[in-house]
Amino acid sequence: IAGVAALVLQANPTFIVDDVLLALRATASQSSAPDNLVGWGIVDAAAAVAFQPPAPPADPNMRYELSRP
């Protein structure tokens, strides 16, 4: 995971920690239904590097999170 996080940061140097976490979680194999057995699933390095987070909220004190169906 650390290696993929480093790739994401190298490809997107303006990302903050939340952006990297969101990229890893949103592109993992179980992103639609994480569970206690395999968590978020298998990381997809290529998809995580290509991931673009949603625009930040208008209120800088608000955080955005990965929405679950």
PDB file of N, CA and C in Angstrom:
ATOM      1  N   ILE A   1       0.833  -1.195   0.000  1.00  0.00           N
ATOM      2  CA  ILE A   1       0.000   0.000   0.000  1.00  0.00           C
ATOM      3  C   ILE A   1       0.873   1.254   0.000  1.00  0.00           C
ATOM      4  N   ALA A   2       1.950   1.222   0.767  1.00  0.00           N
ATOM      5  CA  ALA A   2       2.822   2.399   0.837  1.00  0.00           C
ATOM      6  C   ALA A   2       3.402   2.744  -0.528  1.00  0.00           C
ATOM      7  N   GLY A   3       3.747   1.722  -1.295  1.00  0.00           N
ATOM      8  CA  GLY A   3       4.290   1.960  -2.633  1.00  0.00           C
ATOM      9  C   GLY A   3       3.273   2.598  -3.558  1.00  0.00           C
ATOM     10  N   VAL A   4       2.028   2.140  -3.497  1.00  0.00           N
ATOM     11  CA  VAL A   4       0.976   2.720  -4.334  1.00  0.00           C
ATOM     12  C   VAL A   4       0.678   4.147  -3.880  1.00  0.00           C
ATOM     13  N   ALA A   5       0.684   4.373  -2.575  1.00  0.00           N
ATOM     14  CA  ALA A   5       0.490   5.740  -2.071  1.00  0.00           C
ATOM     15  C   ALA A   5       1.589   6.657  -2.591  1.00  0.00           C
ATOM     16  N   ALA A   6       2.814   6.160  -2.638  1.00  0.00           N
ATOM     17  CA  ALA A   6       3.928   6.956  -3.166  1.00  0.00           C
ATOM     18  C   ALA A   6       3.728   7.246  -4.654  1.00  0.00           C
ATOM     19  N   LEU A   7       3.251   6.264  -5.416  1.00  0.00           N
ATOM     20  CA  LEU A   7       2.959   6.482  -6.836  1.00  0.00           C
ATOM     21  C   LEU A   7       1.880   7.542  -7.025  1.00  0.00           C
ATOM     22  N   VAL A   8       0.836   7.468  -6.197  1.00  0.00           N
ATOM     23  CA  VAL A   8      -0.259   8.444  -6.279  1.00  0.00           C
ATOM     24  C   VAL A   8       0.277   9.849  -6.003  1.00  0.00           C
ATOM     25  N   LEU A   9       1.115   9.973  -4.984  1.00  0.00           N
ATOM     26  CA  LEU A   9       1.681  11.292  -4.658  1.00  0.00           C
ATOM     27  C   LEU A   9       2.644  11.788  -5.730  1.00  0.00           C
ATOM     28  N   GLN A  10       3.395  10.872  -6.336  1.00  0.00           N
ATOM     29  CA  GLN A  10       4.319  11.290  -7.395  1.00  0.00           C
ATOM     30  C   GLN A  10       3.545  11.793  -8.608  1.00  0.00           C
ATOM     31  N   ALA A  11       2.458  11.118  -8.943  1.00  0.00           N
ATOM     32  CA  ALA A  11       1.647  11.519 -10.092  1.00  0.00           C
ATOM     33  C   ALA A  11       0.792  12.750  -9.801  1.00  0.00           C
ATOM     34  N   ASN A  12       0.476  12.961  -8.520  1.00  0.00           N
ATOM     35  CA  ASN A  12      -0.411  14.063  -8.110  1.00  0.00           C
ATOM     36  C   ASN A  12       0.198  14.785  -6.907  1.00  0.00           C
ATOM     37  N   PRO A  13       1.237  15.572  -7.118  1.00  0.00           N
ATOM     38  CA  PRO A  13       1.951  16.184  -5.990  1.00  0.00           C
ATOM     39  C   PRO A  13       1.130  17.171  -5.161  1.00  0.00           C
ATOM     40  N   THR A  14      -0.005  17.605  -5.660  1.00  0.00           N
ATOM     41  CA  THR A  14      -0.835  18.542  -4.887  1.00  0.00           C
ATOM     42  C   THR A  14      -1.826  17.826  -3.976  1.00  0.00           C
ATOM     43  N   PHE A  15      -1.891  16.498  -4.055  1.00  0.00           N
ATOM     44  CA  PHE A  15      -2.813  15.743  -3.207  1.00  0.00           C
ATOM     45  C   PHE A  15      -2.441  15.897  -1.740  1.00  0.00           C
ATOM     46  N   ILE A  16      -3.463  15.948  -0.896  1.00  0.00           N
ATOM     47  CA  ILE A  16      -3.264  15.912   0.548  1.00  0.00           C
ATOM     48  C   ILE A  16      -3.546  14.478   1.014  1.00  0.00           C
ATOM     49  N   VAL A  17      -3.337  14.206   2.272  1.00  0.00           N
ATOM     50  CA  VAL A  17      -3.518  12.857   2.798  1.00  0.00           C
ATOM     51  C   VAL A  17      -4.909  12.311   2.491  1.00  0.00           C
ATOM     52  N   ASP A  18      -5.937  13.113   2.680  1.00  0.00           N
ATOM     53  CA  ASP A  18      -7.309  12.667   2.418  1.00  0.00           C
ATOM     54  C   ASP A  18      -7.510  12.279   0.956  1.00  0.00           C
ATOM     55  N   ASP A  19      -6.852  13.001   0.040  1.00  0.00           N
ATOM     56  CA  ASP A  19      -6.965  12.677  -1.381  1.00  0.00           C
ATOM     57  C   ASP A  19      -6.343  11.316  -1.681  1.00  0.00           C
ATOM     58  N   VAL A  20      -5.194  11.030  -1.082  1.00  0.00           N
ATOM     59  CA  VAL A  20      -4.524   9.745  -1.296  1.00  0.00           C
ATOM     60  C   VAL A  20      -5.384   8.610  -0.741  1.00  0.00           C
ATOM     61  N   LEU A  21      -5.898   8.786   0.470  1.00  0.00           N
ATOM     62  CA  LEU A  21      -6.762   7.760   1.053  1.00  0.00           C
ATOM     63  C   LEU A  21      -8.002   7.536   0.195  1.00  0.00           C
ATOM     64  N   LEU A  22      -8.594   8.598  -0.283  1.00  0.00           N
ATOM     65  CA  LEU A  22      -9.781   8.490  -1.119  1.00  0.00           C
ATOM     66  C   LEU A  22      -9.452   7.769  -2.421  1.00  0.00           C
ATOM     67  N   ALA A  23      -8.313   8.078  -3.026  1.00  0.00           N
ATOM     68  CA  ALA A  23      -7.900   7.413  -4.269  1.00  0.00           C
ATOM     69  C   ALA A  23      -7.714   5.919  -4.045  1.00  0.00           C
ATOM     70  N   LEU A  24      -7.079   5.546  -2.940  1.00  0.00           N
ATOM     71  CA  LEU A  24      -6.847   4.129  -2.651  1.00  0.00           C
ATOM     72  C   LEU A  24      -8.158   3.398  -2.380  1.00  0.00           C
ATOM     73  N   ARG A  25      -9.015   4.005  -1.597  1.00  0.00           N
ATOM     74  CA  ARG A  25     -10.279   3.348  -1.234  1.00  0.00           C
ATOM     75  C   ARG A  25     -11.257   3.297  -2.399  1.00  0.00           C
ATOM     76  N   ALA A  26     -11.379   4.381  -3.136  1.00  0.00           N
ATOM     77  CA  ALA A  26     -12.370   4.453  -4.208  1.00  0.00           C
ATOM     78  C   ALA A  26     -12.040   3.526  -5.365  1.00  0.00           C
ATOM     79  N   THR A  27     -10.779   3.163  -5.533  1.00  0.00           N
ATOM     80  CA  THR A  27     -10.384   2.330  -6.672  1.00  0.00           C
ATOM     81  C   THR A  27     -10.073   0.889  -6.271  1.00  0.00           C
ATOM     82  N   ALA A  28     -10.219   0.550  -5.001  1.00  0.00           N
ATOM     83  CA  ALA A  28      -9.953  -0.816  -4.542  1.00  0.00           C
ATOM     84  C   ALA A  28     -11.065  -1.759  -4.995  1.00  0.00           C
ATOM     85  N   SER A  29     -10.770  -3.048  -4.996  1.00  0.00           N
ATOM     86  CA  SER A  29     -11.700  -4.037  -5.535  1.00  0.00           C
ATOM     87  C   SER A  29     -13.008  -4.162  -4.754  1.00  0.00           C
ATOM     88  N   GLN A  30     -13.035  -3.778  -3.493  1.00  0.00           N
ATOM     89  CA  GLN A  30     -14.259  -3.875  -2.691  1.00  0.00           C
ATOM     90  C   GLN A  30     -14.767  -2.494  -2.287  1.00  0.00           C
ATOM     91  N   SER A  31     -14.496  -1.489  -3.092  1.00  0.00           N
ATOM     92  CA  SER A  31     -14.836  -0.120  -2.703  1.00  0.00           C
ATOM     93  C   SER A  31     -16.333   0.088  -2.503  1.00  0.00           C
ATOM     94  N   SER A  32     -17.146  -0.698  -3.188  1.00  0.00           N
ATOM     95  CA  SER A  32     -18.593  -0.515  -3.049  1.00  0.00           C
ATOM     96  C   SER A  32     -19.155  -1.183  -1.805  1.00  0.00           C
ATOM     97  N   ALA A  33     -18.399  -2.141  -1.228  1.00  0.00           N
ATOM     98  CA  ALA A  33     -18.908  -2.852  -0.056  1.00  0.00           C
ATOM     99  C   ALA A  33     -17.765  -3.353   0.824  1.00  0.00           C
ATOM    100  N   PRO A  34     -17.011  -2.440   1.469  1.00  0.00           N
ATOM    101  CA  PRO A  34     -15.925  -2.899   2.343  1.00  0.00           C
ATOM    102  C   PRO A  34     -16.481  -3.709   3.512  1.00  0.00           C
ATOM    103  N   ASP A  35     -15.702  -4.687   3.961  1.00  0.00           N
ATOM    104  CA  ASP A  35     -16.160  -5.508   5.071  1.00  0.00           C
ATOM    105  C   ASP A  35     -15.004  -5.803   6.028  1.00  0.00           C
ATOM    106  N   ASN A  36     -15.304  -6.537   7.083  1.00  0.00           N
ATOM    107  CA  ASN A  36     -14.290  -6.833   8.091  1.00  0.00           C
ATOM    108  C   ASN A  36     -13.354  -7.966   7.687  1.00  0.00           C
ATOM    109  N   LEU A  37     -13.691  -8.705   6.634  1.00  0.00           N
ATOM    110  CA  LEU A  37     -12.859  -9.817   6.210  1.00  0.00           C
ATOM    111  C   LEU A  37     -11.706  -9.354   5.320  1.00  0.00           C
ATOM    112  N   VAL A  38     -12.013  -8.600   4.281  1.00  0.00           N
ATOM    113  CA  VAL A  38     -10.969  -8.135   3.360  1.00  0.00           C
ATOM    114  C   VAL A  38     -10.887  -6.611   3.270  1.00  0.00           C
ATOM    115  N   GLY A  39     -11.604  -5.930   4.111  1.00  0.00           N
ATOM    116  CA  GLY A  39     -11.529  -4.467   4.133  1.00  0.00           C
ATOM    117  C   GLY A  39     -11.986  -3.857   2.825  1.00  0.00           C
ATOM    118  N   TRP A  40     -11.172  -2.967   2.273  1.00  0.00           N
ATOM    119  CA  TRP A  40     -11.498  -2.285   1.021  1.00  0.00           C
ATOM    120  C   TRP A  40     -11.120  -3.134  -0.179  1.00  0.00           C
ATOM    121  N   GLY A  41     -10.448  -4.256   0.029  1.00  0.00           N
ATOM    122  CA  GLY A  41     -10.101  -5.162  -1.064  1.00  0.00           C
ATOM    123  C   GLY A  41      -8.693  -4.953  -1.573  1.00  0.00           C
ATOM    124  N   ILE A  42      -8.478  -5.368  -2.805  1.00  0.00           N
ATOM    125  CA  ILE A  42      -7.160  -5.301  -3.436  1.00  0.00           C
ATOM    126  C   ILE A  42      -6.984  -3.947  -4.099  1.00  0.00           C
ATOM    127  N   VAL A  43      -5.851  -3.342  -3.854  1.00  0.00           N
ATOM    128  CA  VAL A  43      -5.566  -2.023  -4.411  1.00  0.00           C
ATOM    129  C   VAL A  43      -5.356  -2.130  -5.926  1.00  0.00           C
ATOM    130  N   ASP A  44      -5.825  -1.128  -6.657  1.00  0.00           N
ATOM    131  CA  ASP A  44      -5.624  -1.029  -8.107  1.00  0.00           C
ATOM    132  C   ASP A  44      -4.717   0.175  -8.341  1.00  0.00           C
ATOM    133  N   ALA A  45      -3.419  -0.084  -8.494  1.00  0.00           N
ATOM    134  CA  ALA A  45      -2.428   0.996  -8.567  1.00  0.00           C
ATOM    135  C   ALA A  45      -2.690   1.936  -9.739  1.00  0.00           C
ATOM    136  N   ALA A  46      -2.949   1.387 -10.923  1.00  0.00           N
ATOM    137  CA  ALA A  46      -3.164   2.238 -12.101  1.00  0.00           C
ATOM    138  C   ALA A  46      -4.382   3.139 -11.922  1.00  0.00           C
ATOM    139  N   ALA A  47      -5.462   2.578 -11.400  1.00  0.00           N
ATOM    140  CA  ALA A  47      -6.675   3.375 -11.188  1.00  0.00           C
ATOM    141  C   ALA A  47      -6.459   4.422 -10.100  1.00  0.00           C
ATOM    142  N   ALA A  48      -5.720   4.070  -9.056  1.00  0.00           N
ATOM    143  CA  ALA A  48      -5.462   5.022  -7.976  1.00  0.00           C
ATOM    144  C   ALA A  48      -4.629   6.204  -8.467  1.00  0.00           C
ATOM    145  N   VAL A  49      -3.654   5.931  -9.330  1.00  0.00           N
ATOM    146  CA  VAL A  49      -2.820   7.010  -9.883  1.00  0.00           C
ATOM    147  C   VAL A  49      -3.658   7.923 -10.776  1.00  0.00           C
ATOM    148  N   ALA A  50      -4.589   7.354 -11.533  1.00  0.00           N
ATOM    149  CA  ALA A  50      -5.415   8.148 -12.454  1.00  0.00           C
ATOM    150  C   ALA A  50      -6.588   8.837 -11.761  1.00  0.00           C
ATOM    151  N   PHE A  51      -6.880   8.470 -10.519  1.00  0.00           N
ATOM    152  CA  PHE A  51      -8.031   8.997  -9.788  1.00  0.00           C
ATOM    153  C   PHE A  51      -7.930  10.503  -9.579  1.00  0.00           C
ATOM    154  N   GLN A  52      -9.058  11.182  -9.755  1.00  0.00           N
ATOM    155  CA  GLN A  52      -9.156  12.611  -9.451  1.00  0.00           C
ATOM    156  C   GLN A  52     -10.249  12.791  -8.412  1.00  0.00           C
ATOM    157  N   PRO A  53      -9.918  13.373  -7.256  1.00  0.00           N
ATOM    158  CA  PRO A  53     -10.926  13.536  -6.200  1.00  0.00           C
ATOM    159  C   PRO A  53     -11.985  14.556  -6.607  1.00  0.00           C
ATOM    160  N   PRO A  54     -13.144  14.493  -5.951  1.00  0.00           N
ATOM    161  CA  PRO A  54     -14.165  15.502  -6.232  1.00  0.00           C
ATOM    162  C   PRO A  54     -13.671  16.888  -5.807  1.00  0.00           C
ATOM    163  N   ALA A  55     -14.295  17.889  -6.348  1.00  0.00           N
ATOM    164  CA  ALA A  55     -13.941  19.256  -5.979  1.00  0.00           C
ATOM    165  C   ALA A  55     -14.151  19.449  -4.482  1.00  0.00           C
ATOM    166  N   PRO A  56     -13.281  20.223  -3.842  1.00  0.00           N
ATOM    167  CA  PRO A  56     -13.458  20.442  -2.398  1.00  0.00           C
ATOM    168  C   PRO A  56     -14.767  21.177  -2.111  1.00  0.00           C
ATOM    169  N   PRO A  57     -15.317  20.964  -0.926  1.00  0.00           N
ATOM    170  CA  PRO A  57     -16.566  21.653  -0.579  1.00  0.00           C
ATOM    171  C   PRO A  57     -16.346  23.155  -0.472  1.00  0.00           C
ATOM    172  N   ALA A  58     -17.421  23.894  -0.635  1.00  0.00           N
ATOM    173  CA  ALA A  58     -17.332  25.351  -0.562  1.00  0.00           C
ATOM    174  C   ALA A  58     -16.869  25.805   0.820  1.00  0.00           C
ATOM    175  N   ASP A  59     -17.266  25.085   1.859  1.00  0.00           N
ATOM    176  CA  ASP A  59     -16.867  25.410   3.220  1.00  0.00           C
ATOM    177  C   ASP A  59     -15.562  24.677   3.538  1.00  0.00           C
ATOM    178  N   PRO A  60     -14.456  25.389   3.754  1.00  0.00           N
ATOM    179  CA  PRO A  60     -13.170  24.726   3.990  1.00  0.00           C
ATOM    180  C   PRO A  60     -13.128  23.896   5.275  1.00  0.00           C
ATOM    181  N   ASN A  61     -14.085  24.070   6.157  1.00  0.00           N
ATOM    182  CA  ASN A  61     -14.118  23.291   7.392  1.00  0.00           C
ATOM    183  C   ASN A  61     -14.830  21.951   7.217  1.00  0.00           C
ATOM    184  N   MET A  62     -15.479  21.749   6.076  1.00  0.00           N
ATOM    185  CA  MET A  62     -16.169  20.491   5.816  1.00  0.00           C
ATOM    186  C   MET A  62     -15.212  19.512   5.144  1.00  0.00           C
ATOM    187  N   ARG A  63     -15.433  18.223   5.391  1.00  0.00           N
ATOM    188  CA  ARG A  63     -14.631  17.185   4.747  1.00  0.00           C
ATOM    189  C   ARG A  63     -15.535  16.396   3.812  1.00  0.00           C
ATOM    190  N   TYR A  64     -14.973  15.933   2.727  1.00  0.00           N
ATOM    191  CA  TYR A  64     -15.727  15.050   1.857  1.00  0.00           C
ATOM    192  C   TYR A  64     -15.278  13.620   2.118  1.00  0.00           C
ATOM    193  N   GLU A  65     -16.200  12.689   1.941  1.00  0.00           N
ATOM    194  CA  GLU A  65     -15.902  11.281   2.178  1.00  0.00           C
ATOM    195  C   GLU A  65     -16.449  10.451   1.050  1.00  0.00           C
ATOM    196  N   LEU A  66     -15.901   9.266   0.915  1.00  0.00           N
ATOM    197  CA  LEU A  66     -16.364   8.343  -0.094  1.00  0.00           C
ATOM    198  C   LEU A  66     -17.794   7.938   0.227  1.00  0.00           C
ATOM    199  N   SER A  67     -18.696   8.148  -0.727  1.00  0.00           N
ATOM    200  CA  SER A  67     -20.080   7.777  -0.472  1.00  0.00           C
ATOM    201  C   SER A  67     -20.273   6.300  -0.761  1.00  0.00           C
ATOM    202  N   ARG A  68     -21.079   5.678   0.042  1.00  0.00           N
ATOM    203  CA  ARG A  68     -21.388   4.253  -0.117  1.00  0.00           C
ATOM    204  C   ARG A  68     -22.828   4.106  -0.558  1.00  0.00           C
ATOM    205  N   PRO A  69     -23.065   3.161  -1.470  1.00  0.00           N
ATOM    206  CA  PRO A  69     -24.466   2.977  -1.923  1.00  0.00           C
ATOM    207  C   PRO A  69     -25.347   2.440  -0.829  1.00  0.00           C
TER     208      PRO A  69
END
